[in-house]
PDB file of C-alpha atoms in Angstrom:
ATOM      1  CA  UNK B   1       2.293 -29.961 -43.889  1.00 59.00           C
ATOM      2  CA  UNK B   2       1.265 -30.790 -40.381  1.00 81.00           C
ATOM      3  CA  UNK B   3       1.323 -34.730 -39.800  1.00 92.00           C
ATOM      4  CA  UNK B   4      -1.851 -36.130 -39.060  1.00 96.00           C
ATOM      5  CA  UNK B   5      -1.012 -39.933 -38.931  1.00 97.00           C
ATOM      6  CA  UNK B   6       1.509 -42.589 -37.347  1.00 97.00           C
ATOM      7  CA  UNK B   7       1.656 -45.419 -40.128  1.00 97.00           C
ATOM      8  CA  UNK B   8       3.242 -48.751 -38.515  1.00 97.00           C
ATOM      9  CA  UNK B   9       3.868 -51.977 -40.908  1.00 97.00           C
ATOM     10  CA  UNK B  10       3.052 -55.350 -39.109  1.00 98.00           C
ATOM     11  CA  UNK B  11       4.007 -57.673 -41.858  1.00 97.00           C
ATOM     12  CA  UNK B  12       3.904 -58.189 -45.351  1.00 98.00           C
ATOM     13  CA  UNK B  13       2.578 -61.426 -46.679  1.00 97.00           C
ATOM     14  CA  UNK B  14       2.825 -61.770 -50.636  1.00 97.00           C
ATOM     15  CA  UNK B  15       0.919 -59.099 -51.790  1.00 98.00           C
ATOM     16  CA  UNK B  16      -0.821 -58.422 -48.902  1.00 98.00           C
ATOM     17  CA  UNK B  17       0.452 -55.651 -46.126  1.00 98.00           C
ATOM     18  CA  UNK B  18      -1.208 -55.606 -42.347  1.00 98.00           C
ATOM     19  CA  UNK B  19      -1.047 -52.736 -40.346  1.00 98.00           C
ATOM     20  CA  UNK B  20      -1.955 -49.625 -38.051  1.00 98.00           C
ATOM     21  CA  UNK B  21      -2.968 -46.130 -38.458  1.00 98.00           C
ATOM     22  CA  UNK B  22      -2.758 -44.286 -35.385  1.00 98.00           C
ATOM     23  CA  UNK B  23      -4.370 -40.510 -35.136  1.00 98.00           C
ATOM     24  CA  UNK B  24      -2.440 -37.995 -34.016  1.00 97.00           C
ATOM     25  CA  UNK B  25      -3.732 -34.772 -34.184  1.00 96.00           C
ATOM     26  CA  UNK B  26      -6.888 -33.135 -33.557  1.00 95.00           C
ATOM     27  CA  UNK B  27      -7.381 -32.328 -37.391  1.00 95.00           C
ATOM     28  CA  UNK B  28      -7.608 -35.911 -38.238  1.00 94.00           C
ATOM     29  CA  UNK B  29     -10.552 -38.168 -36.159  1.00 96.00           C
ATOM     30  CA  UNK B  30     -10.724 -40.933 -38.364  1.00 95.00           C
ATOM     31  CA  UNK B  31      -8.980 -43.053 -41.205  1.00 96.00           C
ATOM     32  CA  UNK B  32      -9.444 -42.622 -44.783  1.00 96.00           C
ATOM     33  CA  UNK B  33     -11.558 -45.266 -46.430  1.00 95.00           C
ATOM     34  CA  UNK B  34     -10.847 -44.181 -50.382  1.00 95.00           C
ATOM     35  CA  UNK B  35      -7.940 -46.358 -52.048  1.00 96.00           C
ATOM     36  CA  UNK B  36      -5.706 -42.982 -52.853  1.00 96.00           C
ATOM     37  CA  UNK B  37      -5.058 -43.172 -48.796  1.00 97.00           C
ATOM     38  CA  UNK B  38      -2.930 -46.575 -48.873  1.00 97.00           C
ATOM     39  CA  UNK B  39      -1.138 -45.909 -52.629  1.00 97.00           C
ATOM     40  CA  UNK B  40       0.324 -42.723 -51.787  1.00 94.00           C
ATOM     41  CA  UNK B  41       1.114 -44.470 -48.466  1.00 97.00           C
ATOM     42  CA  UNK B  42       3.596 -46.887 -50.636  1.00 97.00           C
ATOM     43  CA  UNK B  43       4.541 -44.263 -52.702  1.00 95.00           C
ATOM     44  CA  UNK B  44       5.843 -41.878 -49.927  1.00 94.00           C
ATOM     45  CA  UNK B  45       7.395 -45.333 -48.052  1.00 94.00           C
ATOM     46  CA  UNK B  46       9.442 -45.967 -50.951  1.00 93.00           C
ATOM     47  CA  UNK B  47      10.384 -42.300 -51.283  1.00 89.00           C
ATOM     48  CA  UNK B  48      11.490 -41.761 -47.831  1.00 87.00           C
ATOM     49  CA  UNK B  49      13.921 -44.829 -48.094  1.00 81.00           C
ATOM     50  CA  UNK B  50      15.343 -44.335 -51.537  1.00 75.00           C
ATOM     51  CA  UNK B  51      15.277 -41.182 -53.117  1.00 61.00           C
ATOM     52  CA  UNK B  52      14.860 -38.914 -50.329  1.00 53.00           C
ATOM     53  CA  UNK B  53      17.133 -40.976 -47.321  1.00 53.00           C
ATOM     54  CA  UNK B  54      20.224 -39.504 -48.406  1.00 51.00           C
ATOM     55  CA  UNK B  55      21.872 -42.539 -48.253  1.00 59.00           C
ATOM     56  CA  UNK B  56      23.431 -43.864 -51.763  1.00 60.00           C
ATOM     57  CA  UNK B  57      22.984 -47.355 -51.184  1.00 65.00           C
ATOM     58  CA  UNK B  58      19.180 -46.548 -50.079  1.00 67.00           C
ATOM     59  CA  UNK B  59      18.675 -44.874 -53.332  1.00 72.00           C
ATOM     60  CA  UNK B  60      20.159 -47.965 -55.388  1.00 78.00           C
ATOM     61  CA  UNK B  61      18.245 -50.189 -53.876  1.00 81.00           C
ATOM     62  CA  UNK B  62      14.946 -48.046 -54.441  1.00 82.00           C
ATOM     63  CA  UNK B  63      15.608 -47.365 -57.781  1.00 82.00           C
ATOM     64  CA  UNK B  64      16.833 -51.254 -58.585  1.00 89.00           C
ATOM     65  CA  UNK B  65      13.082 -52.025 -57.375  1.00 92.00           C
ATOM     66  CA  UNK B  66      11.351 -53.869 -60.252  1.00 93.00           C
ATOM     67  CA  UNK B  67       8.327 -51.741 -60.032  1.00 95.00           C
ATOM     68  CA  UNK B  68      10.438 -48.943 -59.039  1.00 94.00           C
ATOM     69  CA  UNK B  69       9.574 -47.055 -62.598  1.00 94.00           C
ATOM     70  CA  UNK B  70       5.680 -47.570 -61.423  1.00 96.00           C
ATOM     71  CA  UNK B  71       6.584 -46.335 -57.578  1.00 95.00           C
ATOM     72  CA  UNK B  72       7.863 -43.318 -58.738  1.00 92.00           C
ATOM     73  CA  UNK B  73       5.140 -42.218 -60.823  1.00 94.00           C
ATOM     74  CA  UNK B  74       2.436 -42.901 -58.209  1.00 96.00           C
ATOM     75  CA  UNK B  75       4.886 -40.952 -56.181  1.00 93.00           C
ATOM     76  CA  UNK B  76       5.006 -37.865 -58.430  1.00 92.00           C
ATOM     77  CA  UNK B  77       0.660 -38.066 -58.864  1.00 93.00           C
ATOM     78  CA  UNK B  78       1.026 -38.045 -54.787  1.00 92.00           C
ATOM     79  CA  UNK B  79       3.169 -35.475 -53.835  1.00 88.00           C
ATOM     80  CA  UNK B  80       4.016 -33.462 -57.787  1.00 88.00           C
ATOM     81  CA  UNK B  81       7.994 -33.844 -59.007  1.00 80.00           C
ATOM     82  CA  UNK B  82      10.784 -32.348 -58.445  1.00 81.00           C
ATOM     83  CA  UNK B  83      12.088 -30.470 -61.735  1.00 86.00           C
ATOM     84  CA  UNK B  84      15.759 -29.184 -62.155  1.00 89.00           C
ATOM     85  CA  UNK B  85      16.026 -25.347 -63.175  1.00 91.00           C
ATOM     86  CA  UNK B  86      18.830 -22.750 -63.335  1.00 90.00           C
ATOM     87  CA  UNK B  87      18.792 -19.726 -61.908  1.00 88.00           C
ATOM     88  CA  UNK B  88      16.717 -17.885 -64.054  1.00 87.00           C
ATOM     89  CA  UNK B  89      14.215 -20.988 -63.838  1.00 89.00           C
ATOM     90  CA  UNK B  90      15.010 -22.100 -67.384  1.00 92.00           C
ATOM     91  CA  UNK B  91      14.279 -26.376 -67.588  1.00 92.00           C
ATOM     92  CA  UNK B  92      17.427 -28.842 -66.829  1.00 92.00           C
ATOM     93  CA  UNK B  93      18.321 -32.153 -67.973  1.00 90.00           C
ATOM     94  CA  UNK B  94      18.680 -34.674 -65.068  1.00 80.00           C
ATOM     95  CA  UNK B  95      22.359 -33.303 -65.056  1.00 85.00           C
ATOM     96  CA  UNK B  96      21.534 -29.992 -63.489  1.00 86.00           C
ATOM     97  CA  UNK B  97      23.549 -28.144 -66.190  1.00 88.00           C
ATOM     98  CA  UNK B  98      22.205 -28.737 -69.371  1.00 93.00           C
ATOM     99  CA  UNK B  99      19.412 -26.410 -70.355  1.00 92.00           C
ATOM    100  CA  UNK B 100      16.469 -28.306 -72.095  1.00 91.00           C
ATOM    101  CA  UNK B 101      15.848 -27.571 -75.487  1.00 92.00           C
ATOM    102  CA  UNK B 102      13.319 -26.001 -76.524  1.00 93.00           C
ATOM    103  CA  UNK B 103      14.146 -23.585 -73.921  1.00 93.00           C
ATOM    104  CA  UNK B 104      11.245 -23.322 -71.799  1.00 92.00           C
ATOM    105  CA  UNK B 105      10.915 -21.465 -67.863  1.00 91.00           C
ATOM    106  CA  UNK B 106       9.198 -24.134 -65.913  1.00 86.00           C
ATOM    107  CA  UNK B 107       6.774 -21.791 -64.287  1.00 87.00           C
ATOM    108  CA  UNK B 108       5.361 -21.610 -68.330  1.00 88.00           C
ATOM    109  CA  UNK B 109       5.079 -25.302 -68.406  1.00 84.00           C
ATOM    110  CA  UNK B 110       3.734 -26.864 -64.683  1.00 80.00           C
ATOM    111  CA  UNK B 111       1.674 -25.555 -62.266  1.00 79.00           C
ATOM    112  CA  UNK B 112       4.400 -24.908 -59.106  1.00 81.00           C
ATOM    113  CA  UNK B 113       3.636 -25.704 -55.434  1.00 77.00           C
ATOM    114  CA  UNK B 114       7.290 -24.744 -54.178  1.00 77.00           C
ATOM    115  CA  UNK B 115      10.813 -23.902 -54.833  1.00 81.00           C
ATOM    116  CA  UNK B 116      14.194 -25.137 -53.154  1.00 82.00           C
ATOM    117  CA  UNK B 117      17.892 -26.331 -54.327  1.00 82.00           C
ATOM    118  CA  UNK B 118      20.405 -29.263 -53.575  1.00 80.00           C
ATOM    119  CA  UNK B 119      23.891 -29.438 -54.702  1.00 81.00           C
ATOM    120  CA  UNK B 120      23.470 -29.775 -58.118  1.00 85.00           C
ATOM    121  CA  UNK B 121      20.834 -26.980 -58.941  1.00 89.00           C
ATOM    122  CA  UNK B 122      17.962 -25.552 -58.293  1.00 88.00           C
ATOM    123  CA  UNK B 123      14.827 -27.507 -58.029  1.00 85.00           C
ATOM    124  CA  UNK B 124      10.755 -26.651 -58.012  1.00 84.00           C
ATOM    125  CA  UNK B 125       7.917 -29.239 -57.204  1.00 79.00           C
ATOM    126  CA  UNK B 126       4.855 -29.096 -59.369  1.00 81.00           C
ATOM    127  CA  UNK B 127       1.640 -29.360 -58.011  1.00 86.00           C
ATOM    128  CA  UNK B 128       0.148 -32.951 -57.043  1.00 85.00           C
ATOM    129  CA  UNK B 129      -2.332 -34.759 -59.231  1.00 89.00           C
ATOM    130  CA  UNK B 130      -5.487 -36.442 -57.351  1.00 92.00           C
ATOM    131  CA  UNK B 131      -7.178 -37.597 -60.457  1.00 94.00           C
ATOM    132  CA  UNK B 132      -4.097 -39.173 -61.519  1.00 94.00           C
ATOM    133  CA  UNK B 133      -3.849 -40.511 -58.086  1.00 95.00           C
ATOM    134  CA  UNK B 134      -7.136 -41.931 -58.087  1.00 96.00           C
ATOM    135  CA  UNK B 135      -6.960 -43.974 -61.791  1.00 97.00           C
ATOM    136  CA  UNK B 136      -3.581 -45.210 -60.171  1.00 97.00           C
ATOM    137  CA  UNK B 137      -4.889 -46.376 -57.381  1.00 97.00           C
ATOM    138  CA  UNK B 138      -8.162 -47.808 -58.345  1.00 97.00           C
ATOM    139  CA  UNK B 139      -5.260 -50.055 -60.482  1.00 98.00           C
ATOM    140  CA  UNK B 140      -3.052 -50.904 -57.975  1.00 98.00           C
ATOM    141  CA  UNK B 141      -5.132 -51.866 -54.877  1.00 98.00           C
ATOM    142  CA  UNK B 142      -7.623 -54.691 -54.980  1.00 98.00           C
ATOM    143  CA  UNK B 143      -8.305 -54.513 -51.115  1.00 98.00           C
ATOM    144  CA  UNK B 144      -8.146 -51.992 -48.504  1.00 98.00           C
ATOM    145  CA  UNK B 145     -10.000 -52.482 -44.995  1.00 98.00           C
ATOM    146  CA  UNK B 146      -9.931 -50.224 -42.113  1.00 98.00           C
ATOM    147  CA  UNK B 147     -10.938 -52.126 -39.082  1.00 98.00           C
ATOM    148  CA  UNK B 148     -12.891 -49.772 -35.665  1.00 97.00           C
ATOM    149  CA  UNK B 149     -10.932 -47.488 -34.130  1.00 97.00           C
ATOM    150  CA  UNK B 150      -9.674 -48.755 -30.513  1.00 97.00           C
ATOM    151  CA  UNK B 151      -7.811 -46.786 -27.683  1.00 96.00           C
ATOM    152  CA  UNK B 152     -10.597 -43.867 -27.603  1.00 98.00           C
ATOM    153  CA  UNK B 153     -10.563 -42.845 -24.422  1.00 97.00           C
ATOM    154  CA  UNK B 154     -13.478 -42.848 -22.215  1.00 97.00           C
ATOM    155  CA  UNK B 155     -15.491 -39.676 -21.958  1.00 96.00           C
ATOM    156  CA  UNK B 156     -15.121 -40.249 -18.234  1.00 95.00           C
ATOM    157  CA  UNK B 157     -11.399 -39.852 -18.764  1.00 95.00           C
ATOM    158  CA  UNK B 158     -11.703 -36.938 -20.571  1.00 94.00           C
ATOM    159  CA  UNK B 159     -13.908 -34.948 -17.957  1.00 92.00           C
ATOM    160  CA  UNK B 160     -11.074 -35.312 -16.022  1.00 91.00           C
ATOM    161  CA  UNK B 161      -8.661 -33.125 -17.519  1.00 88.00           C
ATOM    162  CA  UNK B 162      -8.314 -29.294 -16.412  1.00 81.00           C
ATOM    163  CA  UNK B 163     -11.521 -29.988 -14.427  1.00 73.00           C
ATOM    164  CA  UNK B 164     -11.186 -26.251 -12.970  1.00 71.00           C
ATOM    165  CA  UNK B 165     -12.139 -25.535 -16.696  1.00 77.00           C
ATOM    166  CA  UNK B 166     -15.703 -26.034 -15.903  1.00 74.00           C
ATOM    167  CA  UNK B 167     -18.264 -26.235 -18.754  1.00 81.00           C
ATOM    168  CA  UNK B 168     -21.849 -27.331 -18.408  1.00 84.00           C
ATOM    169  CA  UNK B 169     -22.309 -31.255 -17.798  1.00 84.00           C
ATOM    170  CA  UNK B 170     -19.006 -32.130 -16.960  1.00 87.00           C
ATOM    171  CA  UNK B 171     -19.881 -33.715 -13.993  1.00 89.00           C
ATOM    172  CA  UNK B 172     -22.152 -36.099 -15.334  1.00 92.00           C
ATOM    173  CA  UNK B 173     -19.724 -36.499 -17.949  1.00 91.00           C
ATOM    174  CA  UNK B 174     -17.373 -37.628 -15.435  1.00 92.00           C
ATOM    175  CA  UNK B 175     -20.106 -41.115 -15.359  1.00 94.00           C
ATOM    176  CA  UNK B 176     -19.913 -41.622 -18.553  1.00 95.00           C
ATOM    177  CA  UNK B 177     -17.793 -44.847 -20.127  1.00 95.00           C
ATOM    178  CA  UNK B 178     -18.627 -44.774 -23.807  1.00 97.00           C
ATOM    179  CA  UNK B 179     -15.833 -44.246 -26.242  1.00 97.00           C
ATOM    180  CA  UNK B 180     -15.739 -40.188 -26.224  1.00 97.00           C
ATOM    181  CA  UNK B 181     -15.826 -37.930 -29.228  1.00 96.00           C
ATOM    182  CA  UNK B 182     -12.810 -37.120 -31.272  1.00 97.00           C
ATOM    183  CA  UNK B 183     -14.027 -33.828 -32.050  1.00 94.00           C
ATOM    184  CA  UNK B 184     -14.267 -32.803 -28.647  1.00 94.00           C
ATOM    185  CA  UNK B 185     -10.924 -30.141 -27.591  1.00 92.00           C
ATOM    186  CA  UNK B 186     -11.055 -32.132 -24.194  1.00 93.00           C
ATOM    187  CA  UNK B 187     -10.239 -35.482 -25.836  1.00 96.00           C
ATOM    188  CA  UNK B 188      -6.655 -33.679 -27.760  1.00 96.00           C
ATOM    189  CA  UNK B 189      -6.113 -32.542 -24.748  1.00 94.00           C
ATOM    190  CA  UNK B 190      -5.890 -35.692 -23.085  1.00 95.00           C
ATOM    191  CA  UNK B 191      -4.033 -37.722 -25.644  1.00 97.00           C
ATOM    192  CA  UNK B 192      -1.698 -35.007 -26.101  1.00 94.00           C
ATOM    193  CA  UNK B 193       0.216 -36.036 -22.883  1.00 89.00           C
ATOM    194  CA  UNK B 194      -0.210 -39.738 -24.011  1.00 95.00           C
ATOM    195  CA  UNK B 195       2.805 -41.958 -26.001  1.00 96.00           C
ATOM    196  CA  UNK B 196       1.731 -43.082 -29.423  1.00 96.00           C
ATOM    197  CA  UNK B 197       0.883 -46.532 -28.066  1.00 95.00           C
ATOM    198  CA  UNK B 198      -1.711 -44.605 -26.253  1.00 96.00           C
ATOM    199  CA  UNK B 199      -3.436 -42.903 -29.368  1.00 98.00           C
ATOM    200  CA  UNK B 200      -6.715 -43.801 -31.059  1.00 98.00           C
ATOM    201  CA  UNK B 201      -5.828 -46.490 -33.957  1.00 98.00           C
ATOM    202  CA  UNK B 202      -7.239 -48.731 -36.767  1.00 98.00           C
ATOM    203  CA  UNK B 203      -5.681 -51.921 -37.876  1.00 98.00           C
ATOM    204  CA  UNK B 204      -6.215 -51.665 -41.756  1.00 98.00           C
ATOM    205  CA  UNK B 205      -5.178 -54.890 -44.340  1.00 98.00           C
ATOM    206  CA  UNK B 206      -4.001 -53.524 -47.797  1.00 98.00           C
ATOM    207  CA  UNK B 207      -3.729 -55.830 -50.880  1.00 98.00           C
ATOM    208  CA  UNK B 208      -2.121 -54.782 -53.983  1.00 98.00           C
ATOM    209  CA  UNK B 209      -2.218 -56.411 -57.526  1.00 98.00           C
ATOM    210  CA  UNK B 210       1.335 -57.443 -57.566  1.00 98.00           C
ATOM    211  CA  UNK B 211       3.413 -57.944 -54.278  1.00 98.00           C
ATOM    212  CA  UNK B 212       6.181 -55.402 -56.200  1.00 97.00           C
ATOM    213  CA  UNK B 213       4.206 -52.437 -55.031  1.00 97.00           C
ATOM    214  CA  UNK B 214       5.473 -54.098 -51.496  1.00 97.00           C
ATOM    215  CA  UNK B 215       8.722 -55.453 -51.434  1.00 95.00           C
ATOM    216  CA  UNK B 216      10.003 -51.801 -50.049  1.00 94.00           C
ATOM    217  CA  UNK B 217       8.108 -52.602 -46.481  1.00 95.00           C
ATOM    218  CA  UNK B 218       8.376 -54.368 -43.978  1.00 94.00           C
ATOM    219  CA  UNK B 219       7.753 -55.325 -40.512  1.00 96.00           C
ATOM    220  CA  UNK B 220       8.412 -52.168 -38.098  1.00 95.00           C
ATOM    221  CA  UNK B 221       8.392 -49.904 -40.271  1.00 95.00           C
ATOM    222  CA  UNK B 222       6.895 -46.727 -38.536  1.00 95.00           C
ATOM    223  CA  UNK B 223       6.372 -42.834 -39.874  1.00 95.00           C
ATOM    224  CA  UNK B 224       4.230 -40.258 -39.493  1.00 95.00           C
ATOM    225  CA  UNK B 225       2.242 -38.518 -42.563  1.00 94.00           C
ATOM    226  CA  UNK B 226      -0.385 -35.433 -43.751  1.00 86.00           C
ATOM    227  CA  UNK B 227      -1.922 -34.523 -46.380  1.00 66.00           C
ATOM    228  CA  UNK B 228      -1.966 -30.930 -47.423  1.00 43.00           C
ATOM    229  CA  UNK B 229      -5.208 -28.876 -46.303  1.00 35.00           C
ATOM    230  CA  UNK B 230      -7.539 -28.466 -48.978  1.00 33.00           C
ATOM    231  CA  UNK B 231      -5.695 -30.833 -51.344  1.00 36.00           C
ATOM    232  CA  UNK B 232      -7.498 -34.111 -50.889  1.00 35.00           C
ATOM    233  CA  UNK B 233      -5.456 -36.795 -52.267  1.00 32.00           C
ATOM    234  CA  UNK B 234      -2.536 -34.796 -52.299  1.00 31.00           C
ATOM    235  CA  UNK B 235       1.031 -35.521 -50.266  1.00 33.00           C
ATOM    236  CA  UNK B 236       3.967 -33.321 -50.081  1.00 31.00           C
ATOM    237  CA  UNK B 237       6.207 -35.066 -47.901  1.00 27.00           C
ATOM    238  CA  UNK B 238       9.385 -34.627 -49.909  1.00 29.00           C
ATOM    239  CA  UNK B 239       9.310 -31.057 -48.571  1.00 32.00           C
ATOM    240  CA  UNK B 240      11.158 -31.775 -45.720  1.00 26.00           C
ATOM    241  CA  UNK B 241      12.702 -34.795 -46.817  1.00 23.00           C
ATOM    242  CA  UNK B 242      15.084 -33.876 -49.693  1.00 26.00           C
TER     243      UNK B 242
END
């Protein structure tokens, strides 16, 4: 999964969470305006700094959440779950040894989107679910805004880069001041040599129904994010981060 965002948290109030969505990649020119966006943002926050940080007291603290239970499932419609299996891909208890009865092969029971081990056993990911996603979020947040974008660079700026790659109009694109268009390859290239700081971004207020879907962020909190292509709806950050 290629990331395609730079989420930063600028406080938490209560139930309500103010922040930034910077764009980071040419595959991504604006913000997404449907709920799912946001609650799989909280989901994956919460995953990165319990289950997945690798630190114990991380985990205990993200798993001693009170709406932990409710974080975890929005996590698993996000991104699928992780499912222990021996190595002949027969079900395991939580305890990695004990085969499930009835003994089933996971592959015969979930749709799989990957495959992978820790030190207890082996472990597949089922596919994400963005229906399940949706009802979730359409539940949880009461309030998502995504304000303009700011820091698009001026198309005179981008005429400016690799000018010896000539292309019709450049020059009197070099008069131009208007906000230039993210779709353009000149405008990638440009950013591409600028810090985050100096990348397109939308300040966007999220409120949730109860201020427990929160209490895992806070100010300066920063990470980048994807989605899978072709999957709307669908994250699979724990990929790389288990």
């Amino acid at each position: 999964m290629t990331d395609l965002f730079t989420v930063s948290v600028d406080g938490v109030e209560g139930a309500v969470l103010r922040g930034r969505i910077h764009l980071i990649s040419a595959d991504a020119v604006r913000v997404p305006q449907d709920a799912t966006f946001p609650a799989r943002l909280l989901a994956e926050a919460w995953f990165r700094a319990g289950e997945a940080g690798g630190d114990e007291g991380g985990r205990e603290r993200a798993s001693g959440l009170r709406l932990a239970p409710e974080l975890r499932e929005l996590h698993a419609c996000a991104a699928g779950r992780l499912v222990r299996v021996d190595e002949d891909g027969f079900l395991l208890a939580e305890d990695g040894c004990t085969v499930r009865e009835p003994r089933r092969r996971a592959v015969d029971v979930y749709d799989l989107d990957g495959a992978g081990r820790d030190e207890v056993s082996g472990r597949v990911r089922t596919l994400s679910d963005p229906d399940a996603l949706a009802r979730r979020a359409a539940a949880i947040v009461t309030r998502y805004e995504v304000g303009p974008l700011r820091n698009v660079p001026a198309w005179s700026e981008v005429a400016a880069v690799d000018p010896e790659e000539w292309e019709p109009g450049l020059e009197e694109m070099a008069t131009w001041n208007a906000p230039a268009d993210l779709d353009y390859w000149r405008t990638w290239r440009l950013l591409a040599g600028r810090p985050l700081d100096g990348h397109p971004y939308a300040e966007v207020v999220v409120e949730v129904v109860d201020a427990g879907y929160l209490e895992h962020l806070g100010a300066g909190m920063r990470w980048s994010t994807g989605e899978p292509a072709g999957r709307e709806g669908a994250v699979r950050i724990a990929e790389r981060w288990v």
